[in-house]
PDB file of C-alpha atoms in Angstrom:
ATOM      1  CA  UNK A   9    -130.376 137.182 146.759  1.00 78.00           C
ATOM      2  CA  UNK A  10    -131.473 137.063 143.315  1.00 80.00           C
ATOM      3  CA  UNK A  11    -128.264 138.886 141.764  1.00 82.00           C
ATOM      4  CA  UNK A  12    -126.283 136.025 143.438  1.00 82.00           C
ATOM      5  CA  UNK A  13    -128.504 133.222 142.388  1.00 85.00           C
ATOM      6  CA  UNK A  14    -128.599 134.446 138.595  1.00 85.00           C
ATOM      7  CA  UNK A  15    -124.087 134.956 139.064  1.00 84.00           C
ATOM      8  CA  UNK A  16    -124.447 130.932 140.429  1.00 85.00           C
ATOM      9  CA  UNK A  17    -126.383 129.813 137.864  1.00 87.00           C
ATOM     10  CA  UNK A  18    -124.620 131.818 134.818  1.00 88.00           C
ATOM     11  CA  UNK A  19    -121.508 130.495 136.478  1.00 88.00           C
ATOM     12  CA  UNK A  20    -122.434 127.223 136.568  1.00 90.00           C
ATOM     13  CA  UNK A  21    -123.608 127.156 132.826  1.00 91.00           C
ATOM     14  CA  UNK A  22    -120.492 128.039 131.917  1.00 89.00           C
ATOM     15  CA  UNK A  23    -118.798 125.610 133.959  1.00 91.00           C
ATOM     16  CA  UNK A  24    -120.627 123.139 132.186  1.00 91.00           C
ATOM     17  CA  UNK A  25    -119.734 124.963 128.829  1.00 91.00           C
ATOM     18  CA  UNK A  26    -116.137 124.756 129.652  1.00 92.00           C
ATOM     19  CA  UNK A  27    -115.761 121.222 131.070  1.00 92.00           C
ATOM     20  CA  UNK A  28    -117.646 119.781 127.450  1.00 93.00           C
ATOM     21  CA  UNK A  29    -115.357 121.947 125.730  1.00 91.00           C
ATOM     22  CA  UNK A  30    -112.332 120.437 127.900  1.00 94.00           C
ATOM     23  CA  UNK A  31    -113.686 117.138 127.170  1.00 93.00           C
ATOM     24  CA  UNK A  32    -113.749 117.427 123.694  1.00 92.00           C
ATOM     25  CA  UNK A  33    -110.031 118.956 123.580  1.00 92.00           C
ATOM     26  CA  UNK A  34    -109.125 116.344 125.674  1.00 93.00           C
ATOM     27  CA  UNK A  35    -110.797 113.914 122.961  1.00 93.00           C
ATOM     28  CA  UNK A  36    -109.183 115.274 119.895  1.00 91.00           C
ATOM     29  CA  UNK A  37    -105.694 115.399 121.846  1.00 92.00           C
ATOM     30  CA  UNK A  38    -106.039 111.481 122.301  1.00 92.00           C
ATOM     31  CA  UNK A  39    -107.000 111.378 118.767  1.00 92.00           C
ATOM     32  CA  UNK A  40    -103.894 113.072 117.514  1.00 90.00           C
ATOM     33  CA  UNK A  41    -101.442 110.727 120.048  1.00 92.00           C
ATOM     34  CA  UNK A  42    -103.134 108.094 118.637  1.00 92.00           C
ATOM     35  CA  UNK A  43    -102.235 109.206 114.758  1.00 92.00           C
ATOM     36  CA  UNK A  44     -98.916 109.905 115.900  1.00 91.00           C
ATOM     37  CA  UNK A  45     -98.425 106.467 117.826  1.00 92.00           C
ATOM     38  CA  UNK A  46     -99.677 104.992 114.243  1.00 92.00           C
ATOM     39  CA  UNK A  47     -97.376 107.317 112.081  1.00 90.00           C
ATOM     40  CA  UNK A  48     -94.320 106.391 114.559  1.00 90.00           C
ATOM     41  CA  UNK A  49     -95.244 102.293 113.654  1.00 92.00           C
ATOM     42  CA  UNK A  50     -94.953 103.217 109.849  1.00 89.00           C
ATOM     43  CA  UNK A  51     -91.534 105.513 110.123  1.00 88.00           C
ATOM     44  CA  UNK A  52     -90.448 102.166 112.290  1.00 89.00           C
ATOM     45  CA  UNK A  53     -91.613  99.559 109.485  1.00 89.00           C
ATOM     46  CA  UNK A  54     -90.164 102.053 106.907  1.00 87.00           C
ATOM     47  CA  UNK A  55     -86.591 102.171 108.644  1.00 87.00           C
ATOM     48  CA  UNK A  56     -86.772  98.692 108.607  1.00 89.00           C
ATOM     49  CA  UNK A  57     -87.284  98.211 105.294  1.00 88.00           C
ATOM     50  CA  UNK A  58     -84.499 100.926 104.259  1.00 87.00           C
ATOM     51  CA  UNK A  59     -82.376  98.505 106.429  1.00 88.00           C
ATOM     52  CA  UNK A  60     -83.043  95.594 104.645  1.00 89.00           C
ATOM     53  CA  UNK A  61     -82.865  96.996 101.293  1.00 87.00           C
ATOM     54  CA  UNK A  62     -79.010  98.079 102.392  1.00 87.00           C
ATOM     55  CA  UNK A  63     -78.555  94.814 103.334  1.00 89.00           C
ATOM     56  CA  UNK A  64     -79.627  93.241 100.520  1.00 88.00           C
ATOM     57  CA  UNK A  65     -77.386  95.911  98.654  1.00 89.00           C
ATOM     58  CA  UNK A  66     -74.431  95.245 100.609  1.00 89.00           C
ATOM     59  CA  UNK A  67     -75.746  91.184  99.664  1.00 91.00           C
ATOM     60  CA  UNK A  68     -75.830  91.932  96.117  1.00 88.00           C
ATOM     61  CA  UNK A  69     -72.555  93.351  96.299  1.00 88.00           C
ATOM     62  CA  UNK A  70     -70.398  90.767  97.562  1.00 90.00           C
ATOM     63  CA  UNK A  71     -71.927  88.312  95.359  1.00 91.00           C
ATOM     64  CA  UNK A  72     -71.107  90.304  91.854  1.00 88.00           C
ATOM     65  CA  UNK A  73     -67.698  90.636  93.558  1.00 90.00           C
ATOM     66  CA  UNK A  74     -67.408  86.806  94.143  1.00 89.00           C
ATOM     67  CA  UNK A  75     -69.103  86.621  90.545  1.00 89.00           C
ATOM     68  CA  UNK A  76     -66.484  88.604  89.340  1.00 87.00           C
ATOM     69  CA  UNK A  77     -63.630  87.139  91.263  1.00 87.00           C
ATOM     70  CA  UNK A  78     -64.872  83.788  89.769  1.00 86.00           C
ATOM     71  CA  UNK A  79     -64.957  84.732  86.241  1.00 82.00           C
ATOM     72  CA  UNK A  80     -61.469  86.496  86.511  1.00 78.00           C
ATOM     73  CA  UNK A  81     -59.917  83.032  87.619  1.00 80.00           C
ATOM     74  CA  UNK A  82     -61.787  81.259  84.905  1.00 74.00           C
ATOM     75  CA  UNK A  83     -60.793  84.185  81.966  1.00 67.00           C
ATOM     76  CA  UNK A  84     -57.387  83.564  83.427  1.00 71.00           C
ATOM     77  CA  UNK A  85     -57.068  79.729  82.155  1.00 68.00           C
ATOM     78  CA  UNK A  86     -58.805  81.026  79.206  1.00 65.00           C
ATOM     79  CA  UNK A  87     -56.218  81.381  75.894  1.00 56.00           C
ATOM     80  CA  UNK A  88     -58.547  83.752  73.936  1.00 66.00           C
ATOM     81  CA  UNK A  89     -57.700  87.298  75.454  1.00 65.00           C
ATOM     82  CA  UNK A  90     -60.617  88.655  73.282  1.00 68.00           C
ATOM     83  CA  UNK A  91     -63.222  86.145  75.043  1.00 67.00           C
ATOM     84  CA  UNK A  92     -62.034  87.803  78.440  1.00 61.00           C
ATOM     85  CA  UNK A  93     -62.449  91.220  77.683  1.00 72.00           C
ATOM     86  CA  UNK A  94     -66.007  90.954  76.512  1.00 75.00           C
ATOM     87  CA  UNK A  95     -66.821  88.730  79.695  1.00 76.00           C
ATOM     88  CA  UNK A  96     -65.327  91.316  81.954  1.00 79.00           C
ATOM     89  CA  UNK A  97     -67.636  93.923  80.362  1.00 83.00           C
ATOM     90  CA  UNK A  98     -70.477  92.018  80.310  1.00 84.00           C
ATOM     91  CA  UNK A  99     -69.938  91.003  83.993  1.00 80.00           C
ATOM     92  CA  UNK A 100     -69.458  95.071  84.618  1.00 83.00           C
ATOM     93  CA  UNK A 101     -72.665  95.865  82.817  1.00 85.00           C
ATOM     94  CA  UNK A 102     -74.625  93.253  84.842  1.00 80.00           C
ATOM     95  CA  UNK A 103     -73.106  94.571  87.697  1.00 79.00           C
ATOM     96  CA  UNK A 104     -74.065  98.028  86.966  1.00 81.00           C
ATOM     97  CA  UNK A 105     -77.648  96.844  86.031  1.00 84.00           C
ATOM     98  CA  UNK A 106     -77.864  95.094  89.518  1.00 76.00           C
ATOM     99  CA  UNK A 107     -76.594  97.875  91.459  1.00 75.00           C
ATOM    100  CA  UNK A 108     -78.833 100.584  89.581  1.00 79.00           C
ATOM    101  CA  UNK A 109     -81.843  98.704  90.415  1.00 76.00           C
ATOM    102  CA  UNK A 110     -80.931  98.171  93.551  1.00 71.00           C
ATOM    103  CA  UNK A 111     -80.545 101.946  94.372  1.00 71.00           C
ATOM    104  CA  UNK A 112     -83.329 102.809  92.609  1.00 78.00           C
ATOM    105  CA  UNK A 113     -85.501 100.591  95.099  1.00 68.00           C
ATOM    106  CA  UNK A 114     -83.002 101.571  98.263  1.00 69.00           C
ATOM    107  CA  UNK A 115     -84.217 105.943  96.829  1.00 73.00           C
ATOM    108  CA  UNK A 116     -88.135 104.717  96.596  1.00 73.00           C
ATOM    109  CA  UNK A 117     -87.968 103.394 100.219  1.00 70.00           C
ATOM    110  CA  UNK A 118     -86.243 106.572 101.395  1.00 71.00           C
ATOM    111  CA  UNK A 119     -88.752 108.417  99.591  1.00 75.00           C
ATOM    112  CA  UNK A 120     -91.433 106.392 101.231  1.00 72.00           C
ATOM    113  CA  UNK A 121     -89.306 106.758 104.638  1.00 70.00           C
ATOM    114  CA  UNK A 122     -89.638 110.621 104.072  1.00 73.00           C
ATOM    115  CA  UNK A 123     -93.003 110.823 103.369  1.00 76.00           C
ATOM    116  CA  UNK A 124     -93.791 109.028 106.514  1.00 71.00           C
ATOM    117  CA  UNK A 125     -91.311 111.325 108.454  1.00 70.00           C
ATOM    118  CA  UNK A 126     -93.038 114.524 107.305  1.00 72.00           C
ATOM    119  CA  UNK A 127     -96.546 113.561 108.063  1.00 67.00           C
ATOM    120  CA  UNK A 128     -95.481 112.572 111.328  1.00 64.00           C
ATOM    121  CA  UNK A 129     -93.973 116.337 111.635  1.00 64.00           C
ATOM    122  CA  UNK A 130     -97.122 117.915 110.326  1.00 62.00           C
ATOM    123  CA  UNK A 131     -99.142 115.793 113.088  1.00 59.00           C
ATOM    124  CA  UNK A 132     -96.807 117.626 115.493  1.00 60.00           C
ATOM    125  CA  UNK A 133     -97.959 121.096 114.303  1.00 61.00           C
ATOM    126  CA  UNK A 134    -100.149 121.594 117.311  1.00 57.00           C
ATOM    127  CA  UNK A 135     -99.884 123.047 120.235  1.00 58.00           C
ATOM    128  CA  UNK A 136    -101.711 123.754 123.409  1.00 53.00           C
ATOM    129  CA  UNK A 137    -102.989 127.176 123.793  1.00 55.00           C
ATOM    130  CA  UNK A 138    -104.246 128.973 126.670  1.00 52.00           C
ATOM    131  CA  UNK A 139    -107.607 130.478 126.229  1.00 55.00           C
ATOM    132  CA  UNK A 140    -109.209 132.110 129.752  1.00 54.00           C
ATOM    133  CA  UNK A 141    -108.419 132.580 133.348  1.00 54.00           C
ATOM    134  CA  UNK A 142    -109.253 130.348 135.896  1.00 53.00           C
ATOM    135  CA  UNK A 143    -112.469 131.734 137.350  1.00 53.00           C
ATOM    136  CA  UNK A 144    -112.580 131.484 141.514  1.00 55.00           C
ATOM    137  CA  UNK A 145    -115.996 132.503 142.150  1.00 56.00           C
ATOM    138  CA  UNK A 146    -116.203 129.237 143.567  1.00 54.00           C
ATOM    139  CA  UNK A 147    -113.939 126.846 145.839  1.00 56.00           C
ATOM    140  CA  UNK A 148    -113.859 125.069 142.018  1.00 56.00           C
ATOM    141  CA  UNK A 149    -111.396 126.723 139.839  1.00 51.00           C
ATOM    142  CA  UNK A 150    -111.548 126.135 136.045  1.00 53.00           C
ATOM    143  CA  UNK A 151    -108.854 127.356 133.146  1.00 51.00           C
ATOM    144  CA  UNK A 152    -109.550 126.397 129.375  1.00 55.00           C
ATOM    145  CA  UNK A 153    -106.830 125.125 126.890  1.00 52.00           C
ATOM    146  CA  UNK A 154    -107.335 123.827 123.582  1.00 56.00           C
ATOM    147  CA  UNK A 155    -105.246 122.978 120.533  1.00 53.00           C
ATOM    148  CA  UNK A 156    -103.883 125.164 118.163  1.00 57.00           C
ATOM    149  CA  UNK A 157    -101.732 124.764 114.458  1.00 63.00           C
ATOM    150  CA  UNK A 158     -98.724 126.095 114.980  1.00 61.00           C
ATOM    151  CA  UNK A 159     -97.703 128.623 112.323  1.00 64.00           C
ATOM    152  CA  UNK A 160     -95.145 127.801 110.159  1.00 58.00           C
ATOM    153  CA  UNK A 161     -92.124 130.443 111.298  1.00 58.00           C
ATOM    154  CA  UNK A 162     -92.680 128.807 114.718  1.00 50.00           C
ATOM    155  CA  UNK A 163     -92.119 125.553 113.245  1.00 48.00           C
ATOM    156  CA  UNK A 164     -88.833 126.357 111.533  1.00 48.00           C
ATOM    157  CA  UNK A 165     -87.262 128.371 115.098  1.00 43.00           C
TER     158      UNK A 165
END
């Protein structure tokens, strides 16, 4: 009949509606897994180079220590007391120097880490969303989803 010719063609206009509309949800959630995978790579290289500024830290360290051993031996031959004391300091304020610079570039890559971190957590602000029943006018059956931003008490539970 004409009613159910006009429900089969409505029907399958929307079918057609719903499966571009899947398609492009589908797109934009392959989009976002690829930012993520990308945003994972950088937290990884970042990590890594927090690592190696720690061990170039811990590097730094021992060597002012053997510096300092070193000097201590040699101030100990030494006969002028007053020679050794200003050594000493000046081997504490280059030590001091060292290891300031050193955190201050060990905080800027932890600050870069971070950064990283919380646009990788803001890419993870969506979610997927249930939009309409599945329709069973025919032996097809169709449900939509798409993406949505999470709001941000959501987030925080």
């Amino acid at each position: 009949s004409k009613c159910e010719q006009a429900l089969r063609s409505s029907t399958l206009t929307d079918i057609n509606r719903l499966n571009q509309e899947h398609l492009a949800t589908q797109q934009e959630l392959s989009a976002c897994q690829d930012q993520i995978a990308v945003l994972r790579q950088q937290a990884e290289a970042g990590r890594r180079s927090l690592l190696a500024a720690e061990e170039a830290t811990e590097q730094a360290r021992e060597q002012l220590e053997c510096q300092a051993e070193q000097l201590v031996a040699a101030q100990a031959k030494s006969k002028d007391q007053q020679d050794q004391a200003a050594s000493e300091q000046h081997l504490a304020a280059t030590a001091d120097q060292r290891l300031a610079t050193t955190q201050q570039q060990l905080q800027a890559t932890k600050e870069h880490l971070e950064q990283i971190t919380q646009h990788q957590h803001q890419q993870r602000d969506l979610s997927l969303i249930h939009i309409s029943e599945p329709t069973r006018l025919l032996s097809i059956s169709y449900a939509v989803f798409c993406l949505k931003k999470k709001n941000q008490n959501t987030i925080q539970e």
